[in-house]
PDB file of C-alpha atoms in Angstrom:
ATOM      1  CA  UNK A  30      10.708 -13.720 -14.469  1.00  0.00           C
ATOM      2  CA  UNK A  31      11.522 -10.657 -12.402  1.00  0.00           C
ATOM      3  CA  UNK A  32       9.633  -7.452 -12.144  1.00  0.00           C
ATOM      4  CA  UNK A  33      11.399  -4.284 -12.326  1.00  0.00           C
ATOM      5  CA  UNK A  34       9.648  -1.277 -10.327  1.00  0.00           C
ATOM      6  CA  UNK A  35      10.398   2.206 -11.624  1.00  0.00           C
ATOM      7  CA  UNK A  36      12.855   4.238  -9.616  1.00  0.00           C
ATOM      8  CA  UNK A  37      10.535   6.629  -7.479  1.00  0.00           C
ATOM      9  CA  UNK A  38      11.593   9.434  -5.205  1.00  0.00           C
ATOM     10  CA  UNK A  39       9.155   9.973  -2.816  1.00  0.00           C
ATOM     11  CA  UNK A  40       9.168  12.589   0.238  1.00  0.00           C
ATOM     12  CA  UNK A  41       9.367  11.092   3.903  1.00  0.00           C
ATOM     13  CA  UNK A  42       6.319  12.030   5.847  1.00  0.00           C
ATOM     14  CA  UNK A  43       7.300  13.791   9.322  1.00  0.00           C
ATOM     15  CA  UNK A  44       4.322  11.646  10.788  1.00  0.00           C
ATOM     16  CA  UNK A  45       2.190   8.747   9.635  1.00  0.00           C
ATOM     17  CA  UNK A  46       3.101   5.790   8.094  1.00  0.00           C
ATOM     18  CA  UNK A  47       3.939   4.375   4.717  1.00  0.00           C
ATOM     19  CA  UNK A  48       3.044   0.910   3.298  1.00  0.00           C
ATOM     20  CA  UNK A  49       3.880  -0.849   0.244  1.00  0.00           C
ATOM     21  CA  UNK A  50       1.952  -2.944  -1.526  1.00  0.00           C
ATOM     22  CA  UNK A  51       2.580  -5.659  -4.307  1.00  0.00           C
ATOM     23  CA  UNK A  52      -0.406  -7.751  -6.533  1.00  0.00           C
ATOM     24  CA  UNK A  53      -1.575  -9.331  -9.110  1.00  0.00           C
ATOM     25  CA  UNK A  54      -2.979  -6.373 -11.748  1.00  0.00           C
ATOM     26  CA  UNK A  55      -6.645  -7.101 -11.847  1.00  0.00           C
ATOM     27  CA  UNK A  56      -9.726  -4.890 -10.674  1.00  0.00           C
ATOM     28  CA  UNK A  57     -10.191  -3.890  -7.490  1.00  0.00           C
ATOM     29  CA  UNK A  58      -7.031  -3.935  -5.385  1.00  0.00           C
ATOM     30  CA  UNK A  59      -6.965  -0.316  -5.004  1.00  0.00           C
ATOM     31  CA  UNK A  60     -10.961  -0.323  -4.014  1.00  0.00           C
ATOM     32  CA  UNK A  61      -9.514  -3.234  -1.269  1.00  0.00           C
ATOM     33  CA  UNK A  62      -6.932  -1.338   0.215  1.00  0.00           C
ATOM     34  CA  UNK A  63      -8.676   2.476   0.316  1.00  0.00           C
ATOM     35  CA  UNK A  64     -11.556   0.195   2.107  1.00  0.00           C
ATOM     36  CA  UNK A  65      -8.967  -1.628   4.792  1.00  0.00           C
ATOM     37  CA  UNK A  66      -7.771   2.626   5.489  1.00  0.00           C
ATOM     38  CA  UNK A  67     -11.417   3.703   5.390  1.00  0.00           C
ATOM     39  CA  UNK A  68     -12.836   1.183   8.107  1.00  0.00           C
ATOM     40  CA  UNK A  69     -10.103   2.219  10.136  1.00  0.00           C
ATOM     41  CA  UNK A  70     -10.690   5.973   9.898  1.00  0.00           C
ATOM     42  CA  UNK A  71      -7.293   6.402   8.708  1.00  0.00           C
ATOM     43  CA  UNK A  72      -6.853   9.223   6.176  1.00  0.00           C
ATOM     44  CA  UNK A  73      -4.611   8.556   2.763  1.00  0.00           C
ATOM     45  CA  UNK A  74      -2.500  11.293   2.496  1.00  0.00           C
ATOM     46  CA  UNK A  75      -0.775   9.943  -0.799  1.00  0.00           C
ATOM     47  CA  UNK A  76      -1.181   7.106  -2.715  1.00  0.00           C
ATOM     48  CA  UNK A  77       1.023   6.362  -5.848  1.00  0.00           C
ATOM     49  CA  UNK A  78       0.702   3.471  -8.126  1.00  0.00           C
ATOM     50  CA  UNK A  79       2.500   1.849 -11.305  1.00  0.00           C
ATOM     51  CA  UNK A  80       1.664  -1.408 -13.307  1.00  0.00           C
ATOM     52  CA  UNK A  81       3.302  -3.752 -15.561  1.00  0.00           C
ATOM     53  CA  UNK A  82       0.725  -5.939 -17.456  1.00  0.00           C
ATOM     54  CA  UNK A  83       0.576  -8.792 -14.519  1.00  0.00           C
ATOM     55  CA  UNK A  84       1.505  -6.815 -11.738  1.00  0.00           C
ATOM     56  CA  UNK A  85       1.453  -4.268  -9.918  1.00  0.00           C
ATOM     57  CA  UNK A  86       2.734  -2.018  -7.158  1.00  0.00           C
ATOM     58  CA  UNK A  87       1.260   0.430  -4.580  1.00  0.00           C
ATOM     59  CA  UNK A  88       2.783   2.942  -2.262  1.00  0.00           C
ATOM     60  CA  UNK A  89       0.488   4.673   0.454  1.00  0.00           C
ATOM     61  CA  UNK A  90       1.003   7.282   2.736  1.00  0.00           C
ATOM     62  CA  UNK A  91      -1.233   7.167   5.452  1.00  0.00           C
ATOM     63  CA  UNK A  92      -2.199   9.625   8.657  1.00  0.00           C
ATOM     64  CA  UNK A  93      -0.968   8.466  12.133  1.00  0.00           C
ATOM     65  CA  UNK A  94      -2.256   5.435  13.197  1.00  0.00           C
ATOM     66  CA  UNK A  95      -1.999   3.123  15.931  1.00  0.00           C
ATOM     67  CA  UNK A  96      -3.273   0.208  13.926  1.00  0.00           C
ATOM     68  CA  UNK A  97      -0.333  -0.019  11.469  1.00  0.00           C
ATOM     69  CA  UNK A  98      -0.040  -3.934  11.889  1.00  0.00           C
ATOM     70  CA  UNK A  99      -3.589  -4.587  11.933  1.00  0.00           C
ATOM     71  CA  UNK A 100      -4.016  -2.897   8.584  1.00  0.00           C
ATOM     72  CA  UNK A 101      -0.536  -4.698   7.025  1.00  0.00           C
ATOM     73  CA  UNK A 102      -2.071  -7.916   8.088  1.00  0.00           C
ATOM     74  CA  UNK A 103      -5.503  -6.769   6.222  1.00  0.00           C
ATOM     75  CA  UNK A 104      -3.764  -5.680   3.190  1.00  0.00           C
ATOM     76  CA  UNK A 105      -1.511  -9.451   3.432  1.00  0.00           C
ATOM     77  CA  UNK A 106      -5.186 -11.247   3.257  1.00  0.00           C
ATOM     78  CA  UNK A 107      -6.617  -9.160   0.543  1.00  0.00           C
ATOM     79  CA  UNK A 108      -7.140 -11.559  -2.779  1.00  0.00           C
ATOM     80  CA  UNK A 109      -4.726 -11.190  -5.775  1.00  0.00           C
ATOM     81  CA  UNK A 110      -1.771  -9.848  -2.833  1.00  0.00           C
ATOM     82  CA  UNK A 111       1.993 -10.762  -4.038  1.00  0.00           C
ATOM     83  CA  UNK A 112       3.679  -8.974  -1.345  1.00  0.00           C
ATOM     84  CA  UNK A 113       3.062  -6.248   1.618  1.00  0.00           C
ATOM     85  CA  UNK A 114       5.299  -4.488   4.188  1.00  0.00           C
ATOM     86  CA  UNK A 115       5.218  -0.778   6.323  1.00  0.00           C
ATOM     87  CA  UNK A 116       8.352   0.905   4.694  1.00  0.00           C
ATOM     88  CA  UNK A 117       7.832   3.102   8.105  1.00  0.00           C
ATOM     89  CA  UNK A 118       5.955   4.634  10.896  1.00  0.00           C
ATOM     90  CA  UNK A 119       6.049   7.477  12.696  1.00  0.00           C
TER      91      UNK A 119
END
């Protein structure tokens, strides 16, 4: 069945970048990706989050970084991922 995400407004960063990620609801996601930003040294400026029983869905704004596909491809590979994408980088 589909998955309907709330409607969320969220304010476009002048710089940074802004990822999106979509996974199975189960513990630890959030630990996974705040680890793939940490080991980079890339700060999380925002993070904001919403669930519906199987699944969820992550938004995070991060600092600049240089290493935006490196990280998408790390947050692709983490366990229990549906979907990721960069929305945008600056």
């Amino acid at each position: 069945g589909a998955v309907n995400f709330p409607q969320v407004t969220l304010p476009i960063q002048a710089t940074g970048a802004r990822f999106m990620h979509v996974h199975r609801n189960v513990p630890g996601i959030l630990t996974g990706i705040n680890n793939i930003f940490a080991s980079r040294g890339v700060n999380i400026a925002g993070q904001y989050l919403q669930t519906d029983g199987e699944v969820g869905y992550v938004v995070v704004d991060a600092g600049a970084t240089r290493d935006g596909a490196a990280i998408l491809e790390e947050m692709r590979a983490l366990p229990g991922t549906i979907r990721a994408r960069i929305l945008y980088e600056r």
